[in-house]
Each structure stands twice: as structure tokens, then as C-alpha cells.
mmCIF file of C-alpha atoms and ligand atoms in Angstrom:
data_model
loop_
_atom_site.group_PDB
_atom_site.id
_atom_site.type_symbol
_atom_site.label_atom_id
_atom_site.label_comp_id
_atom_site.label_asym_id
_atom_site.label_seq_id
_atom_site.Cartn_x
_atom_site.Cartn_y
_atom_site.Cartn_z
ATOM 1 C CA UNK A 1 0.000 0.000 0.000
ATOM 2 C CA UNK A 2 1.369 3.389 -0.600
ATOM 3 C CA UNK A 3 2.083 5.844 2.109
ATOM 4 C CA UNK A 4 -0.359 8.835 2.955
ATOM 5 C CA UNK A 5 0.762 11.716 2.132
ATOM 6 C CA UNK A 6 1.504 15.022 4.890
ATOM 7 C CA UNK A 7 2.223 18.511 4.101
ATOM 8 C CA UNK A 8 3.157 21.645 6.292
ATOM 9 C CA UNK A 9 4.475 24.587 6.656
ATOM 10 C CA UNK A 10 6.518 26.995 8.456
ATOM 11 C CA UNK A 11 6.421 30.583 8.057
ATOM 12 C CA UNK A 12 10.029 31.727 8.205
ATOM 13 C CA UNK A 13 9.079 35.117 10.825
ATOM 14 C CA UNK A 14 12.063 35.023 12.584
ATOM 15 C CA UNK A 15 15.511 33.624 12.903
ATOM 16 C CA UNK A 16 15.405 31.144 15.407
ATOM 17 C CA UNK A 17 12.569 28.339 16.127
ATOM 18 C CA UNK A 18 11.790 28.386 19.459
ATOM 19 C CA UNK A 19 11.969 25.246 22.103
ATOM 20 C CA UNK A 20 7.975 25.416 21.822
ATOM 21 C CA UNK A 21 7.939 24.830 17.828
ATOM 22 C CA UNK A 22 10.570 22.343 18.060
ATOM 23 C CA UNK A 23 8.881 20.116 20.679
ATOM 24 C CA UNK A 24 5.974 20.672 19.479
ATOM 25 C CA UNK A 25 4.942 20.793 15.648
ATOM 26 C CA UNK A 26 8.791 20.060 14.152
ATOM 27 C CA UNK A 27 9.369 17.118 16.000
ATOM 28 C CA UNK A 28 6.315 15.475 14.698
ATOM 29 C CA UNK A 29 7.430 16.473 11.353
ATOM 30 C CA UNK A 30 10.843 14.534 11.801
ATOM 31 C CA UNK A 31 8.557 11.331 12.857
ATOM 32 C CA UNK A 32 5.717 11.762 9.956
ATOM 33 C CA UNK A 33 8.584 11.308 7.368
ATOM 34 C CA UNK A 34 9.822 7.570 7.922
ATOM 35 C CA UNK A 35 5.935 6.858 7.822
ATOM 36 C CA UNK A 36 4.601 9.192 5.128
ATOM 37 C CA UNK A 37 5.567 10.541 1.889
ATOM 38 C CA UNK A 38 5.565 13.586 3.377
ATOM 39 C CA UNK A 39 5.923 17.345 1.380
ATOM 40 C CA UNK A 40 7.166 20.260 4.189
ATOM 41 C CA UNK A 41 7.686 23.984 2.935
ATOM 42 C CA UNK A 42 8.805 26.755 4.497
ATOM 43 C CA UNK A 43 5.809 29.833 3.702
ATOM 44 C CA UNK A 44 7.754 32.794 2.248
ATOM 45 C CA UNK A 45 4.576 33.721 0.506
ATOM 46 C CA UNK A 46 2.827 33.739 3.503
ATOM 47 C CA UNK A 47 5.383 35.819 5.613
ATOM 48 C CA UNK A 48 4.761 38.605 2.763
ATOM 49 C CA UNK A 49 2.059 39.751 5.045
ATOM 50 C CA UNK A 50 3.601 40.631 7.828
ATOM 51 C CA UNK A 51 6.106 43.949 5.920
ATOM 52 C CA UNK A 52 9.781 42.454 6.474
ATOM 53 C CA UNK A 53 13.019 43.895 5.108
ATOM 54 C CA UNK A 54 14.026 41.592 1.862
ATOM 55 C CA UNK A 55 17.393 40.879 3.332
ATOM 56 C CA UNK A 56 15.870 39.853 6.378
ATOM 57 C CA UNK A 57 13.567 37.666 4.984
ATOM 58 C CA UNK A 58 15.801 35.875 2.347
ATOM 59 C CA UNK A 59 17.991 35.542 5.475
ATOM 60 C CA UNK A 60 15.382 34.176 7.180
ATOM 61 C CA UNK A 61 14.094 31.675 4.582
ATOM 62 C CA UNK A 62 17.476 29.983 4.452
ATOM 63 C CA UNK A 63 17.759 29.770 7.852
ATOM 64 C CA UNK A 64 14.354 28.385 8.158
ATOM 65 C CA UNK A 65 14.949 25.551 6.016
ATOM 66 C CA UNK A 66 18.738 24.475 7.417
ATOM 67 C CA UNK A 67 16.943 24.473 10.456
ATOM 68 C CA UNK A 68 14.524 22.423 9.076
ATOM 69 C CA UNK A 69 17.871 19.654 8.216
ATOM 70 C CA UNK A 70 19.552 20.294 11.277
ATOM 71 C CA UNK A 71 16.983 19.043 13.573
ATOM 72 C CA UNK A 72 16.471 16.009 11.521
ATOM 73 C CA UNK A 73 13.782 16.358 8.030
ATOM 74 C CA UNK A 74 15.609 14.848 5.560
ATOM 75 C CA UNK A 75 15.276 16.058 2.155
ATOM 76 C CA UNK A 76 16.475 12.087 0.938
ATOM 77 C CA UNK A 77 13.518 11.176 3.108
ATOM 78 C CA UNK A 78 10.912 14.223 1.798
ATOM 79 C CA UNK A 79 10.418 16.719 -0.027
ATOM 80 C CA UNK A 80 11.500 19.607 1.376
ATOM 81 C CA UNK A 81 10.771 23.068 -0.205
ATOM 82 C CA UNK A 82 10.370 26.809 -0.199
ATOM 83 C CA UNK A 83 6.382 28.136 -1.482
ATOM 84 C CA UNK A 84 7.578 30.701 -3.572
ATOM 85 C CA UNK A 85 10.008 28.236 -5.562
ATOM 86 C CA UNK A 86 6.461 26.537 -7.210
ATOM 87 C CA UNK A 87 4.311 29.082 -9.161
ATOM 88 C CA UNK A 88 1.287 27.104 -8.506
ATOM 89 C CA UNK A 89 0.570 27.735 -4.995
ATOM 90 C CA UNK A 90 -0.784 31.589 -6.069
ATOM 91 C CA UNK A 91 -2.268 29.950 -9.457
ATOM 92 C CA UNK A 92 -4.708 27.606 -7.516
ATOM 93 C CA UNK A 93 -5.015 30.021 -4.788
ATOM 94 C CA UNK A 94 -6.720 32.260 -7.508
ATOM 95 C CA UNK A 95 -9.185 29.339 -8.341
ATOM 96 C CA UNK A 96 -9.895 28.424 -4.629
ATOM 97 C CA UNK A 97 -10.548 32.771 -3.641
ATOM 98 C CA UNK A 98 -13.091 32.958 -6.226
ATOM 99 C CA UNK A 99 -15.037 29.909 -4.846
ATOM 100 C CA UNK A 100 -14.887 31.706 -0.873
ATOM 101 C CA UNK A 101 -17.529 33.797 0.075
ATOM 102 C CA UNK A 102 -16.575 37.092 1.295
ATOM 103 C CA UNK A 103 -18.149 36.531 4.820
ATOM 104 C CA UNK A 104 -16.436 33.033 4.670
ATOM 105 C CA UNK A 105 -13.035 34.552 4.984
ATOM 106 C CA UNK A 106 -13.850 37.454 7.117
ATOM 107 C CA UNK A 107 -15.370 35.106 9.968
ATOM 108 C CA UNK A 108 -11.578 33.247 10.123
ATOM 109 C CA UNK A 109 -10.568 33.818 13.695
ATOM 110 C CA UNK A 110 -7.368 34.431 12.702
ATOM 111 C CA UNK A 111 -8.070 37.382 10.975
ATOM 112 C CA UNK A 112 -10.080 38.931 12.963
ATOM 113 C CA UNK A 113 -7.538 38.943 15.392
ATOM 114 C CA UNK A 114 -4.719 40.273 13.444
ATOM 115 C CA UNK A 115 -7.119 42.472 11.688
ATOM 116 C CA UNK A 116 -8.326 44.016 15.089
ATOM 117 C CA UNK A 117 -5.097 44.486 16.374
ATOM 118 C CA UNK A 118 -3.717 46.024 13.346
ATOM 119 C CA UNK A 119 -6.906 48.389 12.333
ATOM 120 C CA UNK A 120 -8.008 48.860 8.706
ATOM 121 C CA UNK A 121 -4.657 50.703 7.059
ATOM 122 C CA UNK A 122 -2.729 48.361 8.733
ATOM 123 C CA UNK A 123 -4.323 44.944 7.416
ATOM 124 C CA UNK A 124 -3.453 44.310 3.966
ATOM 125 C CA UNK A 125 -5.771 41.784 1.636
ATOM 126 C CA UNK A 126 -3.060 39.193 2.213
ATOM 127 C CA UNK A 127 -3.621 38.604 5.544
ATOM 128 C CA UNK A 128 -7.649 38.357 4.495
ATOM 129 C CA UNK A 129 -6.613 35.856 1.846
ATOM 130 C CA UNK A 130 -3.786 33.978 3.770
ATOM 131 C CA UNK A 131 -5.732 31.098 4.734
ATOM 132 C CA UNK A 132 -6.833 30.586 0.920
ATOM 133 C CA UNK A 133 -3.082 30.550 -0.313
ATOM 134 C CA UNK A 134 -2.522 27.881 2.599
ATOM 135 C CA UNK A 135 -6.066 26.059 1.276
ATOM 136 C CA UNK A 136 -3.883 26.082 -1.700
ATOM 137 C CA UNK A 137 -0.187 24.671 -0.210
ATOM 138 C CA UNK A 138 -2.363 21.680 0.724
ATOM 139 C CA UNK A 139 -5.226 20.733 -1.760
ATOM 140 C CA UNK A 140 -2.362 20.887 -4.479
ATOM 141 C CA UNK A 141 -0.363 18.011 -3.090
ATOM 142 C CA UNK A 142 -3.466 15.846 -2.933
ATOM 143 C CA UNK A 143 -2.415 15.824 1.083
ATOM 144 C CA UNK A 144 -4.344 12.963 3.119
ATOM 145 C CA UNK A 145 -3.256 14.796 6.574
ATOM 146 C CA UNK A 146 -2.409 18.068 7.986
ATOM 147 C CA UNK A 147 -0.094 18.201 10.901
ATOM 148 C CA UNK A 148 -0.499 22.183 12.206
ATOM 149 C CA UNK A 149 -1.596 22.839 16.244
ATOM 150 C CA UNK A 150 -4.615 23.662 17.891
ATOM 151 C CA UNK A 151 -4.473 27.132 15.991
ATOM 152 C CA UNK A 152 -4.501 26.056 12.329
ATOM 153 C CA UNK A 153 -7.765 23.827 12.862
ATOM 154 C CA UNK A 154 -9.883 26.347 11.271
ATOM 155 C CA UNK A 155 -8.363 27.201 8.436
ATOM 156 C CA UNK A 156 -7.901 23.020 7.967
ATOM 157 C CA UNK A 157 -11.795 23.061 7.661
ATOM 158 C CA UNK A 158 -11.494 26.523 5.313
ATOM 159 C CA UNK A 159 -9.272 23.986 3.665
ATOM 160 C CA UNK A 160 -11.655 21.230 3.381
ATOM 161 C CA UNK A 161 -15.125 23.292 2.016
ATOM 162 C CA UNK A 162 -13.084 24.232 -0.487
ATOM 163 C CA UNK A 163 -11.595 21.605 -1.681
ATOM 164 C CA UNK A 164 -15.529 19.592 -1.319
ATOM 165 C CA UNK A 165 -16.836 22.500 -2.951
ATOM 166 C CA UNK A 166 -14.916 22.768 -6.118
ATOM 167 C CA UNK A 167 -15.035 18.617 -6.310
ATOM 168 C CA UNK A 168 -18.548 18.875 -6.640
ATOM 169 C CA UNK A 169 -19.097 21.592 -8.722
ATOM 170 C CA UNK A 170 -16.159 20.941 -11.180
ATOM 171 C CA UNK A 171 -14.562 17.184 -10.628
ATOM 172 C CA UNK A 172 -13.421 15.328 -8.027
ATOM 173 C CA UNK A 173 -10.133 16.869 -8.556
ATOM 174 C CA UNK A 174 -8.970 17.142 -4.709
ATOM 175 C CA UNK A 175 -8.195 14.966 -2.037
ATOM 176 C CA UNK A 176 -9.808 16.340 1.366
ATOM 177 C CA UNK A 177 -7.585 16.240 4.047
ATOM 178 C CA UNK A 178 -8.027 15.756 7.705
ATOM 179 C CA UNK A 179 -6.381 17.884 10.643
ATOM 180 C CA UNK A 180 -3.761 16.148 12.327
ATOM 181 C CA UNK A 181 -4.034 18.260 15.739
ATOM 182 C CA UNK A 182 -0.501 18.090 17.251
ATOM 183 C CA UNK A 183 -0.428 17.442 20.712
ATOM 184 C CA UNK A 184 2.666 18.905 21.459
ATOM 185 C CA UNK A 185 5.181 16.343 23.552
ATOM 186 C CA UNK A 186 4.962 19.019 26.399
ATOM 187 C CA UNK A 187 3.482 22.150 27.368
ATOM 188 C CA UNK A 188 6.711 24.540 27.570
ATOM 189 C CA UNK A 189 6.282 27.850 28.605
ATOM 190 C CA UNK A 190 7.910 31.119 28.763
ATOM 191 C CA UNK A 191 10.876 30.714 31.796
ATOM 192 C CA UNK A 192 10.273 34.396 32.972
ATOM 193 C CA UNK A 193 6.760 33.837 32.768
ATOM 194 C CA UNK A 194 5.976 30.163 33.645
ATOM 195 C CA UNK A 195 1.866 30.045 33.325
ATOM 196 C CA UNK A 196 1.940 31.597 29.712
ATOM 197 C CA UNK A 197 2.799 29.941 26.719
ATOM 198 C CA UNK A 198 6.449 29.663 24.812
ATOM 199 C CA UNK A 199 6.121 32.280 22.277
ATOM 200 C CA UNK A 200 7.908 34.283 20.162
ATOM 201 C CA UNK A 201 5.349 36.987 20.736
ATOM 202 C CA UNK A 202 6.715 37.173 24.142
ATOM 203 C CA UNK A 203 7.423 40.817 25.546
ATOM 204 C CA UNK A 204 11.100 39.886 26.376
ATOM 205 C CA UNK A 205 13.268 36.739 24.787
ATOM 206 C CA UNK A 206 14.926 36.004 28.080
ATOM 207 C CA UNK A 207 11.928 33.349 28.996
ATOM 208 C CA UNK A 208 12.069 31.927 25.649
ATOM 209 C CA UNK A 209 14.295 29.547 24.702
ATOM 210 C CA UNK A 210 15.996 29.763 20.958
ATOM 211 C CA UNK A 211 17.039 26.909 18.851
ATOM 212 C CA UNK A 212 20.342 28.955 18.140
ATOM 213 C CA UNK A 213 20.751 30.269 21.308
ATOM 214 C CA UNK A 214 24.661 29.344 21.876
ATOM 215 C CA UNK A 215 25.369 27.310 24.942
ATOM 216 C CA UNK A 216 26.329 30.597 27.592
ATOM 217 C CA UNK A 217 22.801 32.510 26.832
ATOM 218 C CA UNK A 218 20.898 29.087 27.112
ATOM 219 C CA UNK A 219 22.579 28.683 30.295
ATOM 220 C CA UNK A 220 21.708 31.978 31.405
ATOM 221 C CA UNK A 221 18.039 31.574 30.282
ATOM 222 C CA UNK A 222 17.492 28.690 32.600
ATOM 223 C CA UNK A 223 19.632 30.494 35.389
ATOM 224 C CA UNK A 224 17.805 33.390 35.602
ATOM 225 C CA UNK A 225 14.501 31.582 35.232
ATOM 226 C CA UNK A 226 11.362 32.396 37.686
ATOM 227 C CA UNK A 227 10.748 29.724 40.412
ATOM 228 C CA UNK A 228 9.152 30.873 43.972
ATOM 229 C CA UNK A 229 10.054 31.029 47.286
ATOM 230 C CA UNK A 230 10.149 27.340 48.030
ATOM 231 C CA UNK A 231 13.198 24.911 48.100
ATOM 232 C CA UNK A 232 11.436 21.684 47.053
ATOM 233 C CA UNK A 233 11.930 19.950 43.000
ATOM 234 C CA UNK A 234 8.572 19.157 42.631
ATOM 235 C CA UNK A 235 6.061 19.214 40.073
ATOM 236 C CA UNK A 236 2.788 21.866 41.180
ATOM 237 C CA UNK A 237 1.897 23.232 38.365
ATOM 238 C CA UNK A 238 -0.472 26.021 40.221
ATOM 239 C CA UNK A 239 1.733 26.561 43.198
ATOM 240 C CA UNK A 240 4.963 25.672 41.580
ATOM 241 C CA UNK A 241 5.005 26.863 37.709
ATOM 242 C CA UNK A 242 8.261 27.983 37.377
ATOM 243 C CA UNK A 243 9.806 24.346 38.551
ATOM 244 C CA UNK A 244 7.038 22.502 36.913
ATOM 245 C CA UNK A 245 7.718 23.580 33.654
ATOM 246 C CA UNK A 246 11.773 22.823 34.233
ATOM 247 C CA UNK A 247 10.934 19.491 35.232
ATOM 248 C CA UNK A 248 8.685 19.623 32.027
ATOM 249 C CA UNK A 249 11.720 20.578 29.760
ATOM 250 C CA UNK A 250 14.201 18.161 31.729
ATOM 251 C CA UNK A 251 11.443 15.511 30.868
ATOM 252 C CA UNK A 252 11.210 16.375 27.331
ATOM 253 C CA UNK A 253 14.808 15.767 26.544
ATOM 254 C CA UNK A 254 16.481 13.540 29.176
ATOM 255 C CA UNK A 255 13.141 11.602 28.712
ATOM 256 C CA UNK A 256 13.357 10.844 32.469
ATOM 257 C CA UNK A 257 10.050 10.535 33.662
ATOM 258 C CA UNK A 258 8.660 13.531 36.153
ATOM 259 C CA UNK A 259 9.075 11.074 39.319
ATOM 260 C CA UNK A 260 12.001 9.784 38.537
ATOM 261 C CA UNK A 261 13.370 13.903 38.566
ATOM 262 C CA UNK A 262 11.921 14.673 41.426
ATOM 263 C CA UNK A 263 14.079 11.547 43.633
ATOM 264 C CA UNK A 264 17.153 12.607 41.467
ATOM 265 C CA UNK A 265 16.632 16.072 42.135
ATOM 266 C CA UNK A 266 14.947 15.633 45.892
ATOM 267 C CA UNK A 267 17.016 17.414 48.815
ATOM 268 C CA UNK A 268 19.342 19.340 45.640
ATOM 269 C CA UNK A 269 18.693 23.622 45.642
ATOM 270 C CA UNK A 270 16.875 25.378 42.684
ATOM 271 C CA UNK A 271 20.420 26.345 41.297
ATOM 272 C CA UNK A 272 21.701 22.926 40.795
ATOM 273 C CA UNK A 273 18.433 21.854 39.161
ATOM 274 C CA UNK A 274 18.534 24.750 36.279
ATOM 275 C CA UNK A 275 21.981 24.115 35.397
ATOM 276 C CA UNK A 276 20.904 20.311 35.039
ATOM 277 C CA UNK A 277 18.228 21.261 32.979
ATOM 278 C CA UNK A 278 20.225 23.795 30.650
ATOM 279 C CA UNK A 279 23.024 20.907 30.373
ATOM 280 C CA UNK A 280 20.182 18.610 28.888
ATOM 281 C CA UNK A 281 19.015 21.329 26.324
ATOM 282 C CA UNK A 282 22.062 22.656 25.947
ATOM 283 C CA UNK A 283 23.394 18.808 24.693
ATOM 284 C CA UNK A 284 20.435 18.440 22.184
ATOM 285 C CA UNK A 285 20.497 22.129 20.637
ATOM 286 C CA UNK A 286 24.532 22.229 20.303
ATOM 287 C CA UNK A 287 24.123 20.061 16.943
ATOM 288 C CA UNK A 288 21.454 21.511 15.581
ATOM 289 C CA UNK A 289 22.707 25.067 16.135
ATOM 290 C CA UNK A 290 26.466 23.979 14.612
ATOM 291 C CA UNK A 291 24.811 21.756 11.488
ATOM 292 C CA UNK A 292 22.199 24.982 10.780
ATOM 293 C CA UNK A 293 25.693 27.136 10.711
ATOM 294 C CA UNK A 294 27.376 24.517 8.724
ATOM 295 C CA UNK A 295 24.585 24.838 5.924
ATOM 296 C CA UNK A 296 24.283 28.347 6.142
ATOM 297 C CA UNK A 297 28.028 28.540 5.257
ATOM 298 C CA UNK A 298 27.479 26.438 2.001
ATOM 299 C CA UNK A 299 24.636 28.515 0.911
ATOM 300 C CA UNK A 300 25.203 26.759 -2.416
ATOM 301 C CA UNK A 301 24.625 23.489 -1.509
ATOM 302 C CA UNK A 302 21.753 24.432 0.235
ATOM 303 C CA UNK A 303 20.175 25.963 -2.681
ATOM 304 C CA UNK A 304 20.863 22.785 -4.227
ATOM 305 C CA UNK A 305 18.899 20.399 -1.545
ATOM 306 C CA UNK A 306 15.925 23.396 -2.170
ATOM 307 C CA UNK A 307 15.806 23.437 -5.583
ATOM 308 C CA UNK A 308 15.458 19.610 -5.906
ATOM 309 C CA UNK A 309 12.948 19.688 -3.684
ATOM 310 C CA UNK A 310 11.473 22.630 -5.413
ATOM 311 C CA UNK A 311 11.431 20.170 -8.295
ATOM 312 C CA UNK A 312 9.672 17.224 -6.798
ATOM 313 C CA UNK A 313 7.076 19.476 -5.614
ATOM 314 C CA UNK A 314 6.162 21.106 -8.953
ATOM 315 C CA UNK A 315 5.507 17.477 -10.460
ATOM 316 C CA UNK A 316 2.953 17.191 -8.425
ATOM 317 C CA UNK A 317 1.309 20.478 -8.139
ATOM 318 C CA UNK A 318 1.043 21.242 -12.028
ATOM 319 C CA UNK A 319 -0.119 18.159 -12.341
ATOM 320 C CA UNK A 320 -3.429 19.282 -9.569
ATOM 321 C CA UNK A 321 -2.921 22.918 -11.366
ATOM 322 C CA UNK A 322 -3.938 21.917 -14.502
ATOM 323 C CA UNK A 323 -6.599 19.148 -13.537
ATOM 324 C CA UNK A 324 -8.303 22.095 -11.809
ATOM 325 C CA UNK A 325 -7.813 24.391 -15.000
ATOM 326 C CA UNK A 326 -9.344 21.734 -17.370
ATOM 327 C CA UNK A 327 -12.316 20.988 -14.417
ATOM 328 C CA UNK A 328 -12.929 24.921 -14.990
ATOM 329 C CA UNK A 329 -12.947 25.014 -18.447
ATOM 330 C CA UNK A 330 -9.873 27.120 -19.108
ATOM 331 C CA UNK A 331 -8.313 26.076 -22.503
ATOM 332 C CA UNK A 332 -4.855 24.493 -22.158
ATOM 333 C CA UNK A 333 -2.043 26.311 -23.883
ATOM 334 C CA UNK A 334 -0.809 23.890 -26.537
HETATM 335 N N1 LIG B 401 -0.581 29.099 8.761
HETATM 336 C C1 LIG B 401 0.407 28.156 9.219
HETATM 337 C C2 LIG B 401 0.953 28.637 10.556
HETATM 338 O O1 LIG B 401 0.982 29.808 10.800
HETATM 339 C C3 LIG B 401 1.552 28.021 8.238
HETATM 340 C C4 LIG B 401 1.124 27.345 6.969
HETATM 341 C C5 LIG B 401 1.043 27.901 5.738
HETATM 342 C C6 LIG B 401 0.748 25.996 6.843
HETATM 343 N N2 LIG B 401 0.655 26.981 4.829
HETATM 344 C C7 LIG B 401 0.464 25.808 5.452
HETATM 345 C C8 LIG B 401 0.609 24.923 7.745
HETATM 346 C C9 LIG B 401 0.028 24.566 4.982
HETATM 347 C C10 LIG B 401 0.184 23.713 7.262
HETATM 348 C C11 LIG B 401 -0.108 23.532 5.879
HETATM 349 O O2 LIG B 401 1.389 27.825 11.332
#
């Protein structure tokens, strides 16, 4: 039987991935790929919303994807791709705007949000469209699953009305794919701020942990990290947040279960316990931060894994681009 097929993607906003993304969504990414033919792509097209000097963003693309090989998706084992690199994505998003109500898009939640915040001259039509371009990244690789978090489940339905729409009004052109909600290993949150969220919309950086981060500000992450007034390693997550969510990240990496930390760790002060935990991270993101330096300093070769991907991926999506243009009754050049 042949594998089901997965796509993603990643919108290359910053830098660094954060210890949130990576235990959460990218891991699952590395796993999907011995099971399913699996298509990832880092979303330059979809950063285009969100104004961004071009340096910074080409920067930021690259980066993205040698990230992407340095925590373990391997282009031998996927295909592995930047948006912009195949024309289709914007060609079928076309298609798929003109078959979304107006109301349909405004009532995204996502949207509204950004939209709010923003105010009118602020919010471009791209970031009203954006979840039609993504409709797009996924209906053209015939994908049988989705693996996004809790966030992306709307727009994974958006996804799926359109793609059930246009099969039957046109052809049954499109596969529909299904969610796959990521339940992220572990709930990591911000270290100077232990009952919110990892993010990298954080007010300060110095609670969030970077994939890049070298060893010394890692270790001074965890060092300066919130706890309270007790002395005990134990997990509590109302009374205790702080030291709940190190025993969380120690978890996550040593894969020592939470018990088992708390007799290793039981009669030891909050200082020794941080360093522990930074000398776990700090062991897993060492090679990823020195392979994601390694390809950036063979930019060339890195093109080279892109562009092969690149190629895969077209195969496939001109072959759903011009199913859907025949279905529509465009005339085929030639
Ligand atoms: N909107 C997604 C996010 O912000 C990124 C994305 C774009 C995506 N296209 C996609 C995710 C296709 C999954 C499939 O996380």
C-alpha cells in the first residue's frame, strides 16, 4: 500500500525556532517522514504579510529551512521546499478565492484577530486571503493529513469546504484532508513567565528559549529563570510553575520521567536543578545550532537540496494545477 501523504508549513518570521515549535509541531514532522511521503515547505509567501526587510527575509528563509535539516527532516527522506520556488501555490489560490464567500473569509478567527489588532490601514488583503493561499499549499499536493496545532484547525476546515466544494461543482479533482491536531510532547512555557505559553510573541526573549541560542545565553536563560520562594523539585503546576515547567523541559529531553526527577533532584537547591536542565538542552540544541551554521556557510549546496525539492514538488502540483484548469474550463495552452 502506498504511504499517505503530509504537508506543512513553516512561516520563516524570525531567525530562530523556538523550544515550543521544536517540541511541538517540528518534532512530529521529523517522525511523519519515515511513515509518510511527506511534502514540508517553508511559507515565504505567507510571511509577505507581515512587511519584512528583503534581506531579512531571504535571510530568514534559508535559515528556516537548514533548520529544518539540522533538527532532523531529511530532504532524501521528503520533499523539502520553499512556497515561492512553485508558481502554482498563487495559481490555484486564484481558483480556490473565487469559490470563498466574502463573509467566509472574514469570519476566520485568525483574521479577525490580526485584523483588530492592526486596524483597517494596517491589514493588507493578504492577511484576508492567507488562509486561501494555505487552502492552496495543501489541496495541491493531494495531502491525506495536515499536521499544524490547535491554531490552524480552522483554516484546515477553510481547507476542506473548499476543496468539497470545487469537487462537486467541477470534478473530483482534490483529495480532502483531515487535521492532524498536534499534541505537542509538552506544554513549555515562557521561563520568565511560567503560566503563559512559549512564544515568540513574548514581551522579552529572556523566557524563551531559541534553537540557536549558543550554549552561555541558554545557560543563562534557565539560570535566571522564575521559580518561587520554596526549596522543594517538585512538580505543582499552580503553586509551583516555574519548577514545573523545568521538570517539564528536563522531561522532554532527558526523557526521564517527572518522578524519577523529582528523587534525582529531591534534597538538591533550585540552582543545581537549572543548570541540570540547561546541560540537557544545551546537549540536544549544540548540533542543531552547529549543522544549521554549517549549511548556512554552504549557501550553495543548500540551494541545491531546495531546488530539488522545489522540483519534486512542482511534479505534483502542475499536475493538480492543470486538472483544476481543465475541471474549470480554461483552454490548455498547446
Ligand atoms: N498558517 C500556518 C501557521 O501559521 C503556516 C502554513 C502555511 C501551513 N501553509 C500551510 C501549515 C500549509 C500547514 C499547511 O502555522
Amino acid at each position: 500500500m502506498s504511504k499517505k501523504r503530509v504537508l506543512s508549513g513553516i512561516q520563516p518570521t524570525h531567525d530562530s525556532f523556538h523550544l515550543g515549535n521544536y517540541l511541538g509541531a517540528l518534532k512530529q514532522w521529523v517522525d511523519l517522514q519515515q511513515s509518510h511521503d511527506a511534502f514540508y515547505c517553508v511559507v515565504d509567501l505567507h510571511a509577505l504579510t507581515v512587511e519584512t526587510d528583503p534581506k531579512l527575509l531571504a535571510k530568514r528563509t534559508l535559515l528556516s529551512a537548514a533548520q529544518l535539516i539540522a533538527i532532523g527532516v531529511d530532504p532524501k527522506l521528503c520533499t523539502l521546499f520553499i512556497q515561492s520556488h512553485v508558481p502554482a501555490h498563487n495559481q490555484l489560490a486564484w481558483v480556490l478565492e473565487c469559490l470563498t464567500g466574502f463573509g467566509e473569509a472574514g469570519r476566520m478567527t485568525q483574521f479577525k484577530d490580526k485584523s483588530q489588532k492592526g486596524g483597517t490601514d494596517r491589514t493588507n488583503v493578504g492577511l484576508f486571503t492567507y488562509p486561501i493561499l494555505q487552502a492552496a499549499d495543501i489541496l495541491l499536493y493531494q495531502a491525506n493529513n495536515v499536521p499544524v496545532g490547535e491554531d490552524q484547525r480552522q483554516h484546515i476546515e477553510l481547507t476542506r469546504d473548499l476543496g468539497q466544494r470545487f469537487n462537486s461543482k467541477y470534478k473530483e479533482v482534490f483529495t480532502i484532508p483531515e487535521a492532524h491536531i498536534i499534541k505537542s510532547m509538552a506544554k513549555i512555557n515562557d521561563l520568565q513567565e511560567p503560566t503563559a505559553k512559549m512564544s515568540k510573541s513574548a514581551n522579552s526573549m529572556a523566557g524563551v528559549i531559541e534553537l540557536l541560542d549558543t550554549p552561555d545565553v541558554t545557560m543563562k536563560k534557565f539560570k535566571s529563570s522564575v521559580t518561587d520562594a520554596g526549596r522543594e523539585v517538585k512538580f505543582d503546576a499552580s503553586e509551583k510553575a516555574g519548577i514545573s515547567n523545568l521538570l517539564t523541559i528536563h522531561s522532554a529531553f532527558s526523557g526521564k520521567s517527572i518522578g524519577d526527577l523529582e528523587t534525582e533532584f529531591a534534597g538538591k537547591g533550585y540552582g543545581d536543578f537549572k543548570v541540570a536542565v540547561a546541560d540537557v538542552v544545551i546537549a540536544a540544541l549544540d548540533p542543531i545550532r552547529k549543522k544549521t551554521e554549517e549549511l548556512m556557510g554552504d549557501q550553495a549546496e543548500l540551494l541545491k537540496i531546495l531546488n530539488s525539492g522545489a522540483d519534486k514538488a512542482n511534479e505534483v502540483a502542475s499536475k493538480t494545477l492543470a486538472d483544476t484548469y481543465a475541471a474549470l474550463g480554461l483552454i490548455a495552452n498547446g
